[in-house]
Amino acid sequence: MTVEGLLHLAPGSALWAWSILVVASLGTYAWRGLGVLLSGRLQQHSPLFGWITCVTYAMVAALVVRIIVLPVGVLAQTPMAYRVVAAGTAVAIMMSKKNRLVPAIITGTLLMMILGWLDPISLL
């Protein structure tokens, strides 16, 4: 059942938009509240928590690889070599020392911008 059918609201009206916002907020905050209630009972070093952590990291890594290999929008118009060089440089900086995430993100972004601006491949 849709929100329109449940509340009998015309799609596109201001009340319809606000009702969508309220329903989405309730769904989000219900799960957050459940997380707060259960957080005191979870043990960080349990095998289940370790598995959840590994799955989370794997999902983030898969999304990053998908963005690099199969981008959409403006990023899809950049050569694959540029994306790989910028991502590889950012990973190298991040792994060089501890707590280097921000410099890695800034460097990767700037390198991507510079490569796109200079675009030496299109000059050939």
mmCIF file of N, CA and C in Angstrom:
data_model
loop_
_atom_site.group_PDB
_atom_site.id
_atom_site.type_symbol
_atom_site.label_atom_id
_atom_site.label_comp_id
_atom_site.label_asym_id
_atom_site.label_seq_id
_atom_site.Cartn_x
_atom_site.Cartn_y
_atom_site.Cartn_z
ATOM 1 N N MET A 1 0.846 -1.178 0.000
ATOM 2 C CA MET A 1 0.000 0.000 0.000
ATOM 3 C C MET A 1 0.891 1.242 0.000
ATOM 4 N N THR A 2 0.505 2.208 -0.766
ATOM 5 C CA THR A 2 1.278 3.438 -0.882
ATOM 6 C C THR A 2 0.772 4.484 0.109
ATOM 7 N N VAL A 3 1.579 5.508 0.290
ATOM 8 C CA VAL A 3 1.193 6.598 1.180
ATOM 9 C C VAL A 3 -0.022 7.327 0.611
ATOM 10 N N GLU A 4 -0.069 7.455 -0.721
ATOM 11 C CA GLU A 4 -1.214 8.138 -1.338
ATOM 12 C C GLU A 4 -2.518 7.409 -1.014
ATOM 13 N N GLY A 5 -2.487 6.076 -1.160
ATOM 14 C CA GLY A 5 -3.686 5.287 -0.887
ATOM 15 C C GLY A 5 -4.037 5.259 0.585
ATOM 16 N N LEU A 6 -3.030 5.268 1.437
ATOM 17 C CA LEU A 6 -3.249 5.219 2.876
ATOM 18 C C LEU A 6 -3.831 6.525 3.404
ATOM 19 N N LEU A 7 -3.309 7.636 2.950
ATOM 20 C CA LEU A 7 -3.733 8.938 3.466
ATOM 21 C C LEU A 7 -4.695 9.679 2.534
ATOM 22 N N HIS A 8 -4.959 9.142 1.352
ATOM 23 C CA HIS A 8 -5.839 9.772 0.372
ATOM 24 C C HIS A 8 -5.391 11.191 0.037
ATOM 25 N N LEU A 9 -4.099 11.312 -0.296
ATOM 26 C CA LEU A 9 -3.525 12.613 -0.648
ATOM 27 C C LEU A 9 -3.205 12.656 -2.133
ATOM 28 N N ALA A 10 -3.335 13.813 -2.710
ATOM 29 C CA ALA A 10 -3.000 13.996 -4.120
ATOM 30 C C ALA A 10 -1.491 14.094 -4.276
ATOM 31 N N PRO A 11 -0.900 13.252 -5.129
ATOM 32 C CA PRO A 11 0.550 13.346 -5.348
ATOM 33 C C PRO A 11 0.938 14.731 -5.849
ATOM 34 N N GLY A 12 1.998 15.258 -5.299
ATOM 35 C CA GLY A 12 2.484 16.567 -5.697
ATOM 36 C C GLY A 12 2.018 17.690 -4.801
ATOM 37 N N SER A 13 1.054 17.439 -3.928
ATOM 38 C CA SER A 13 0.604 18.499 -3.027
ATOM 39 C C SER A 13 1.616 18.672 -1.893
ATOM 40 N N ALA A 14 1.547 19.807 -1.234
ATOM 41 C CA ALA A 14 2.477 20.081 -0.131
ATOM 42 C C ALA A 14 2.255 19.100 1.011
ATOM 43 N N LEU A 15 1.004 18.766 1.298
ATOM 44 C CA LEU A 15 0.716 17.817 2.373
ATOM 45 C C LEU A 15 1.248 16.425 2.041
ATOM 46 N N TRP A 16 1.196 16.057 0.762
ATOM 47 C CA TRP A 16 1.735 14.776 0.313
ATOM 48 C C TRP A 16 3.248 14.728 0.557
ATOM 49 N N ALA A 17 3.947 15.798 0.202
ATOM 50 C CA ALA A 17 5.398 15.848 0.396
ATOM 51 C C ALA A 17 5.761 15.768 1.875
ATOM 52 N N TRP A 18 5.027 16.486 2.708
ATOM 53 C CA TRP A 18 5.306 16.439 4.139
ATOM 54 C C TRP A 18 5.004 15.062 4.717
ATOM 55 N N SER A 19 3.962 14.408 4.227
ATOM 56 C CA SER A 19 3.640 13.074 4.742
ATOM 57 C C SER A 19 4.728 12.074 4.353
ATOM 58 N N ILE A 20 5.277 12.192 3.149
ATOM 59 C CA ILE A 20 6.383 11.328 2.737
ATOM 60 C C ILE A 20 7.590 11.551 3.644
ATOM 61 N N LEU A 21 7.881 12.807 3.953
ATOM 62 C CA LEU A 21 8.998 13.133 4.833
ATOM 63 C C LEU A 21 8.795 12.546 6.226
ATOM 64 N N VAL A 22 7.600 12.650 6.760
ATOM 65 C CA VAL A 22 7.312 12.123 8.094
ATOM 66 C C VAL A 22 7.419 10.601 8.110
ATOM 67 N N VAL A 23 6.875 9.936 7.096
ATOM 68 C CA VAL A 23 6.942 8.472 7.044
ATOM 69 C C VAL A 23 8.393 7.997 6.916
ATOM 70 N N ALA A 24 9.171 8.649 6.073
ATOM 71 C CA ALA A 24 10.581 8.280 5.920
ATOM 72 C C ALA A 24 11.352 8.521 7.215
ATOM 73 N N SER A 25 11.065 9.615 7.889
ATOM 74 C CA SER A 25 11.735 9.913 9.159
ATOM 75 C C SER A 25 11.382 8.880 10.222
ATOM 76 N N LEU A 26 10.115 8.511 10.288
ATOM 77 C CA LEU A 26 9.711 7.493 11.265
ATOM 78 C C LEU A 26 10.428 6.169 11.013
ATOM 79 N N GLY A 27 10.530 5.792 9.744
ATOM 80 C CA GLY A 27 11.241 4.559 9.423
ATOM 81 C C GLY A 27 12.706 4.621 9.803
ATOM 82 N N THR A 28 13.346 5.735 9.523
ATOM 83 C CA THR A 28 14.762 5.888 9.856
ATOM 84 C C THR A 28 14.995 5.908 11.357
ATOM 85 N N TYR A 29 14.215 6.719 12.055
ATOM 86 C CA TYR A 29 14.445 6.858 13.492
ATOM 87 C C TYR A 29 13.983 5.654 14.283
ATOM 88 N N ALA A 30 13.073 4.855 13.753
ATOM 89 C CA ALA A 30 12.679 3.619 14.442
ATOM 90 C C ALA A 30 13.868 2.664 14.504
ATOM 91 N N TRP A 31 14.589 2.506 13.388
ATOM 92 C CA TRP A 31 15.758 1.631 13.388
ATOM 93 C C TRP A 31 16.894 2.199 14.240
ATOM 94 N N ARG A 32 17.049 3.495 14.235
ATOM 95 C CA ARG A 32 18.071 4.106 15.088
ATOM 96 C C ARG A 32 17.740 3.909 16.565
ATOM 97 N N GLY A 33 16.470 4.077 16.906
ATOM 98 C CA GLY A 33 16.050 3.856 18.297
ATOM 99 C C GLY A 33 16.269 2.421 18.723
ATOM 100 N N LEU A 34 15.952 1.471 17.836
ATOM 101 C CA LEU A 34 16.199 0.065 18.146
ATOM 102 C C LEU A 34 17.695 -0.185 18.350
ATOM 103 N N GLY A 35 18.521 0.466 17.551
ATOM 104 C CA GLY A 35 19.968 0.340 17.719
ATOM 105 C C GLY A 35 20.438 0.867 19.058
ATOM 106 N N VAL A 36 19.870 1.977 19.500
ATOM 107 C CA VAL A 36 20.237 2.531 20.811
ATOM 108 C C VAL A 36 19.812 1.589 21.917
ATOM 109 N N LEU A 37 18.615 1.015 21.798
ATOM 110 C CA LEU A 37 18.135 0.088 22.824
ATOM 111 C C LEU A 37 18.995 -1.171 22.908
ATOM 112 N N LEU A 38 19.454 -1.659 21.764
ATOM 113 C CA LEU A 38 20.242 -2.898 21.749
ATOM 114 C C LEU A 38 21.733 -2.668 21.950
ATOM 115 N N SER A 39 22.198 -1.437 21.869
ATOM 116 C CA SER A 39 23.637 -1.179 21.927
ATOM 117 C C SER A 39 24.257 -1.590 23.254
ATOM 118 N N GLY A 40 23.537 -1.505 24.326
ATOM 119 C CA GLY A 40 24.091 -1.903 25.611
ATOM 120 C C GLY A 40 24.246 -3.401 25.749
ATOM 121 N N ARG A 41 23.551 -4.167 24.930
ATOM 122 C CA ARG A 41 23.590 -5.627 25.018
ATOM 123 C C ARG A 41 24.582 -6.256 24.053
ATOM 124 N N LEU A 42 25.089 -5.472 23.107
ATOM 125 C CA LEU A 42 26.031 -6.016 22.134
ATOM 126 C C LEU A 42 27.447 -6.001 22.680
ATOM 127 N N GLN A 43 28.178 -7.053 22.352
ATOM 128 C CA GLN A 43 29.588 -7.119 22.728
ATOM 129 C C GLN A 43 30.412 -6.872 21.467
ATOM 130 N N GLN A 44 31.253 -5.871 21.524
ATOM 131 C CA GLN A 44 32.012 -5.469 20.342
ATOM 132 C C GLN A 44 32.944 -6.555 19.831
ATOM 133 N N HIS A 45 33.404 -7.405 20.677
ATOM 134 C CA HIS A 45 34.390 -8.408 20.277
ATOM 135 C C HIS A 45 33.767 -9.778 20.033
ATOM 136 N N SER A 46 32.470 -9.826 19.864
ATOM 137 C CA SER A 46 31.806 -11.101 19.588
ATOM 138 C C SER A 46 31.996 -11.472 18.119
ATOM 139 N N PRO A 47 31.912 -12.768 17.802
ATOM 140 C CA PRO A 47 32.049 -13.192 16.406
ATOM 141 C C PRO A 47 30.973 -12.584 15.490
ATOM 142 N N LEU A 48 29.769 -12.418 15.987
ATOM 143 C CA LEU A 48 28.702 -11.834 15.188
ATOM 144 C C LEU A 48 29.030 -10.386 14.825
ATOM 145 N N PHE A 49 29.513 -9.625 15.789
ATOM 146 C CA PHE A 49 29.867 -8.230 15.535
ATOM 147 C C PHE A 49 31.034 -8.144 14.552
ATOM 148 N N GLY A 50 31.997 -9.058 14.671
ATOM 149 C CA GLY A 50 33.115 -9.101 13.728
ATOM 150 C C GLY A 50 32.650 -9.400 12.318
ATOM 151 N N TRP A 51 31.675 -10.325 12.187
ATOM 152 C CA TRP A 51 31.130 -10.656 10.881
ATOM 153 C C TRP A 51 30.402 -9.460 10.280
ATOM 154 N N ILE A 52 29.604 -8.771 11.083
ATOM 155 C CA ILE A 52 28.873 -7.595 10.612
ATOM 156 C C ILE A 52 29.858 -6.515 10.147
ATOM 157 N N THR A 53 30.941 -6.332 10.876
ATOM 158 C CA THR A 53 31.963 -5.359 10.500
ATOM 159 C C THR A 53 32.592 -5.724 9.151
ATOM 160 N N CYS A 54 32.914 -6.999 8.973
ATOM 161 C CA CYS A 54 33.512 -7.443 7.708
ATOM 162 C C CYS A 54 32.553 -7.253 6.538
ATOM 163 N N VAL A 55 31.284 -7.578 6.731
ATOM 164 C CA VAL A 55 30.302 -7.402 5.663
ATOM 165 C C VAL A 55 30.154 -5.923 5.315
ATOM 166 N N THR A 56 30.171 -5.071 6.328
ATOM 167 C CA THR A 56 30.056 -3.636 6.093
ATOM 168 C C THR A 56 31.227 -3.117 5.272
ATOM 169 N N TYR A 57 32.446 -3.500 5.647
ATOM 170 C CA TYR A 57 33.615 -3.074 4.889
ATOM 171 C C TYR A 57 33.575 -3.611 3.461
ATOM 172 N N ALA A 58 33.130 -4.839 3.282
ATOM 173 C CA ALA A 58 33.045 -5.424 1.943
ATOM 174 C C ALA A 58 32.043 -4.675 1.080
ATOM 175 N N MET A 59 30.918 -4.274 1.665
ATOM 176 C CA MET A 59 29.913 -3.529 0.898
ATOM 177 C C MET A 59 30.440 -2.160 0.480
ATOM 178 N N VAL A 60 31.127 -1.477 1.383
ATOM 179 C CA VAL A 60 31.695 -0.165 1.053
ATOM 180 C C VAL A 60 32.757 -0.313 -0.036
ATOM 181 N N ALA A 61 33.616 -1.326 0.081
ATOM 182 C CA ALA A 61 34.651 -1.555 -0.928
ATOM 183 C C ALA A 61 34.029 -1.865 -2.285
ATOM 184 N N ALA A 62 32.979 -2.669 -2.297
ATOM 185 C CA ALA A 62 32.314 -3.004 -3.556
ATOM 186 C C ALA A 62 31.691 -1.768 -4.198
ATOM 187 N N LEU A 63 31.100 -0.898 -3.397
ATOM 188 C CA LEU A 63 30.520 0.331 -3.943
ATOM 189 C C LEU A 63 31.588 1.255 -4.517
ATOM 190 N N VAL A 64 32.720 1.353 -3.840
ATOM 191 C CA VAL A 64 33.805 2.205 -4.338
ATOM 192 C C VAL A 64 34.348 1.655 -5.658
ATOM 193 N N VAL A 65 34.533 0.342 -5.732
ATOM 194 C CA VAL A 65 35.019 -0.266 -6.975
ATOM 195 C C VAL A 65 34.005 -0.066 -8.092
ATOM 196 N N ARG A 66 32.733 -0.189 -7.776
ATOM 197 C CA ARG A 66 31.702 0.016 -8.794
ATOM 198 C C ARG A 66 31.725 1.460 -9.308
ATOM 199 N N ILE A 67 31.929 2.410 -8.415
ATOM 200 C CA ILE A 67 31.994 3.808 -8.827
ATOM 201 C C ILE A 67 33.196 4.047 -9.739
ATOM 202 N N ILE A 68 34.307 3.377 -9.462
ATOM 203 C CA ILE A 68 35.504 3.562 -10.276
ATOM 204 C C ILE A 68 35.373 2.842 -11.619
ATOM 205 N N VAL A 69 34.860 1.613 -11.614
ATOM 206 C CA VAL A 69 34.809 0.810 -12.833
ATOM 207 C C VAL A 69 33.583 1.114 -13.694
ATOM 208 N N LEU A 70 32.423 1.303 -13.067
ATOM 209 C CA LEU A 70 31.183 1.557 -13.806
ATOM 210 C C LEU A 70 30.526 2.853 -13.331
ATOM 211 N N PRO A 71 31.158 3.991 -13.569
ATOM 212 C CA PRO A 71 30.584 5.254 -13.082
ATOM 213 C C PRO A 71 29.391 5.701 -13.923
ATOM 214 N N VAL A 72 28.643 6.629 -13.367
ATOM 215 C CA VAL A 72 27.527 7.242 -14.092
ATOM 216 C C VAL A 72 27.742 8.750 -14.087
ATOM 217 N N GLY A 73 27.066 9.448 -14.979
ATOM 218 C CA GLY A 73 27.147 10.904 -15.007
ATOM 219 C C GLY A 73 28.456 11.393 -15.591
ATOM 220 N N VAL A 74 28.930 12.493 -15.061
ATOM 221 C CA VAL A 74 30.142 13.142 -15.567
ATOM 222 C C VAL A 74 31.362 12.244 -15.393
ATOM 223 N N LEU A 75 31.413 11.502 -14.303
ATOM 224 C CA LEU A 75 32.564 10.629 -14.064
ATOM 225 C C LEU A 75 32.704 9.559 -15.142
ATOM 226 N N ALA A 76 31.613 9.170 -15.761
ATOM 227 C CA ALA A 76 31.670 8.164 -16.826
ATOM 228 C C ALA A 76 32.387 8.691 -18.070
ATOM 229 N N GLN A 77 32.489 10.004 -18.197
ATOM 230 C CA GLN A 77 33.140 10.591 -19.364
ATOM 231 C C GLN A 77 34.646 10.731 -19.180
ATOM 232 N N THR A 78 35.158 10.431 -18.002
ATOM 233 C CA THR A 78 36.595 10.495 -17.763
ATOM 234 C C THR A 78 37.210 9.140 -18.088
ATOM 235 N N PRO A 79 38.437 9.133 -18.570
ATOM 236 C CA PRO A 79 39.092 7.858 -18.883
ATOM 237 C C PRO A 79 39.305 7.010 -17.625
ATOM 238 N N MET A 80 39.225 5.701 -17.801
ATOM 239 C CA MET A 80 39.413 4.758 -16.693
ATOM 240 C C MET A 80 40.788 4.956 -16.051
ATOM 241 N N ALA A 81 41.799 5.269 -16.850
ATOM 242 C CA ALA A 81 43.150 5.457 -16.319
ATOM 243 C C ALA A 81 43.181 6.586 -15.282
ATOM 244 N N TYR A 82 42.465 7.664 -15.516
ATOM 245 C CA TYR A 82 42.428 8.780 -14.576
ATOM 246 C C TYR A 82 41.803 8.346 -13.251
ATOM 247 N N ARG A 83 40.706 7.622 -13.352
ATOM 248 C CA ARG A 83 40.021 7.170 -12.133
ATOM 249 C C ARG A 83 40.896 6.224 -11.332
ATOM 250 N N VAL A 84 41.587 5.320 -12.013
ATOM 251 C CA VAL A 84 42.442 4.352 -11.319
ATOM 252 C C VAL A 84 43.644 5.046 -10.685
ATOM 253 N N VAL A 85 44.259 5.998 -11.410
ATOM 254 C CA VAL A 85 45.413 6.729 -10.866
ATOM 255 C C VAL A 85 45.007 7.543 -9.639
ATOM 256 N N ALA A 86 43.886 8.254 -9.709
ATOM 257 C CA ALA A 86 43.443 9.076 -8.583
ATOM 258 C C ALA A 86 43.093 8.199 -7.380
ATOM 259 N N ALA A 87 42.380 7.103 -7.602
ATOM 260 C CA ALA A 87 42.004 6.214 -6.500
ATOM 261 C C ALA A 87 43.236 5.520 -5.925
ATOM 262 N N GLY A 88 44.150 5.073 -6.786
ATOM 263 C CA GLY A 88 45.363 4.409 -6.303
ATOM 264 C C GLY A 88 46.244 5.337 -5.489
ATOM 265 N N THR A 89 46.370 6.574 -5.933
ATOM 266 C CA THR A 89 47.156 7.557 -5.184
ATOM 267 C C THR A 89 46.517 7.833 -3.823
ATOM 268 N N ALA A 90 45.201 7.969 -3.797
ATOM 269 C CA ALA A 90 44.511 8.217 -2.532
ATOM 270 C C ALA A 90 44.688 7.046 -1.572
ATOM 271 N N VAL A 91 44.597 5.824 -2.079
ATOM 272 C CA VAL A 91 44.783 4.639 -1.226
ATOM 273 C C VAL A 91 46.221 4.584 -0.711
ATOM 274 N N ALA A 92 47.183 4.891 -1.572
ATOM 275 C CA ALA A 92 48.590 4.874 -1.147
ATOM 276 C C ALA A 92 48.843 5.896 -0.044
ATOM 277 N N ILE A 93 48.284 7.073 -0.170
ATOM 278 C CA ILE A 93 48.456 8.098 0.864
ATOM 279 C C ILE A 93 47.775 7.665 2.151
ATOM 280 N N MET A 94 46.590 7.103 2.034
ATOM 281 C CA MET A 94 45.858 6.687 3.225
ATOM 282 C C MET A 94 46.601 5.578 3.975
ATOM 283 N N MET A 95 47.228 4.685 3.244
ATOM 284 C CA MET A 95 47.911 3.566 3.888
ATOM 285 C C MET A 95 49.327 3.909 4.322
ATOM 286 N N SER A 96 49.841 5.079 3.914
ATOM 287 C CA SER A 96 51.217 5.437 4.247
ATOM 288 C C SER A 96 51.418 5.656 5.739
ATOM 289 N N LYS A 97 50.461 6.258 6.392
ATOM 290 C CA LYS A 97 50.530 6.515 7.827
ATOM 291 C C LYS A 97 49.129 6.382 8.398
ATOM 292 N N LYS A 98 49.064 6.350 9.700
ATOM 293 C CA LYS A 98 47.761 6.264 10.355
ATOM 294 C C LYS A 98 47.055 7.619 10.313
ATOM 295 N N ASN A 99 45.743 7.600 10.263
ATOM 296 C CA ASN A 99 44.904 8.803 10.269
ATOM 297 C C ASN A 99 45.204 9.727 9.094
ATOM 298 N N ARG A 100 45.293 9.159 7.901
ATOM 299 C CA ARG A 100 45.571 9.944 6.704
ATOM 300 C C ARG A 100 44.377 9.967 5.747
ATOM 301 N N LEU A 101 43.171 9.780 6.257
ATOM 302 C CA LEU A 101 41.999 9.707 5.395
ATOM 303 C C LEU A 101 41.702 11.043 4.709
ATOM 304 N N VAL A 102 41.705 12.126 5.459
ATOM 305 C CA VAL A 102 41.379 13.436 4.888
ATOM 306 C C VAL A 102 42.409 13.856 3.832
ATOM 307 N N PRO A 103 43.715 13.753 4.109
ATOM 308 C CA PRO A 103 44.672 14.096 3.045
ATOM 309 C C PRO A 103 44.521 13.194 1.811
ATOM 310 N N ALA A 104 44.167 11.940 2.014
ATOM 311 C CA ALA A 104 43.983 11.028 0.887
ATOM 312 C C ALA A 104 42.793 11.457 0.034
ATOM 313 N N ILE A 105 41.697 11.822 0.665
ATOM 314 C CA ILE A 105 40.513 12.258 -0.075
ATOM 315 C C ILE A 105 40.798 13.550 -0.833
ATOM 316 N N ILE A 106 41.460 14.486 -0.158
ATOM 317 C CA ILE A 106 41.784 15.760 -0.806
ATOM 318 C C ILE A 106 42.724 15.539 -1.992
ATOM 319 N N THR A 107 43.740 14.710 -1.816
ATOM 320 C CA THR A 107 44.699 14.451 -2.889
ATOM 321 C C THR A 107 44.031 13.756 -4.068
ATOM 322 N N GLY A 108 43.230 12.734 -3.799
ATOM 323 C CA GLY A 108 42.542 12.034 -4.879
ATOM 324 C C GLY A 108 41.612 12.945 -5.650
ATOM 325 N N THR A 109 40.889 13.796 -4.937
ATOM 326 C CA THR A 109 39.971 14.731 -5.593
ATOM 327 C C THR A 109 40.729 15.748 -6.437
ATOM 328 N N LEU A 110 41.773 16.337 -5.856
ATOM 329 C CA LEU A 110 42.569 17.315 -6.612
ATOM 330 C C LEU A 110 43.243 16.682 -7.820
ATOM 331 N N LEU A 111 43.766 15.481 -7.657
ATOM 332 C CA LEU A 111 44.409 14.799 -8.774
ATOM 333 C C LEU A 111 43.406 14.521 -9.896
ATOM 334 N N MET A 112 42.207 14.118 -9.541
ATOM 335 C CA MET A 112 41.176 13.880 -10.548
ATOM 336 C C MET A 112 40.819 15.177 -11.273
ATOM 337 N N MET A 113 40.732 16.276 -10.519
ATOM 338 C CA MET A 113 40.432 17.566 -11.134
ATOM 339 C C MET A 113 41.558 18.007 -12.065
ATOM 340 N N ILE A 114 42.793 17.846 -11.632
ATOM 341 C CA ILE A 114 43.939 18.261 -12.446
ATOM 342 C C ILE A 114 44.026 17.418 -13.713
ATOM 343 N N LEU A 115 43.850 16.096 -13.571
ATOM 344 C CA LEU A 115 43.897 15.232 -14.749
ATOM 345 C C LEU A 115 42.778 15.584 -15.732
ATOM 346 N N GLY A 116 41.615 15.881 -15.217
ATOM 347 C CA GLY A 116 40.512 16.270 -16.089
ATOM 348 C C GLY A 116 40.736 17.616 -16.751
ATOM 349 N N TRP A 117 41.384 18.510 -16.036
ATOM 350 C CA TRP A 117 41.634 19.852 -16.567
ATOM 351 C C TRP A 117 42.730 19.821 -17.630
ATOM 352 N N LEU A 118 43.840 19.134 -17.323
ATOM 353 C CA LEU A 118 44.932 19.041 -18.289
ATOM 354 C C LEU A 118 44.604 18.112 -19.441
ATOM 355 N N ASP A 119 43.970 16.987 -19.122
ATOM 356 C CA ASP A 119 43.538 15.973 -20.086
ATOM 357 C C ASP A 119 44.598 15.670 -21.131
ATOM 358 N N PRO A 120 45.744 15.119 -20.691
ATOM 359 C CA PRO A 120 46.815 14.843 -21.647
ATOM 360 C C PRO A 120 46.450 13.762 -22.669
ATOM 361 N N ILE A 121 45.512 12.892 -22.375
ATOM 362 C CA ILE A 121 45.146 11.841 -23.324
ATOM 363 C C ILE A 121 44.471 12.434 -24.557
ATOM 364 N N SER A 122 43.649 13.463 -24.360
ATOM 365 C CA SER A 122 42.942 14.050 -25.514
ATOM 366 C C SER A 122 43.870 14.896 -26.393
ATOM 367 N N LEU A 123 45.063 15.240 -25.879
ATOM 368 C CA LEU A 123 45.998 16.026 -26.668
ATOM 369 C C LEU A 123 46.745 15.177 -27.697
ATOM 370 N N LEU A 124 46.707 13.846 -27.528
ATOM 371 C CA LEU A 124 47.439 12.966 -28.448
ATOM 372 C C LEU A 124 46.777 12.876 -29.792
#
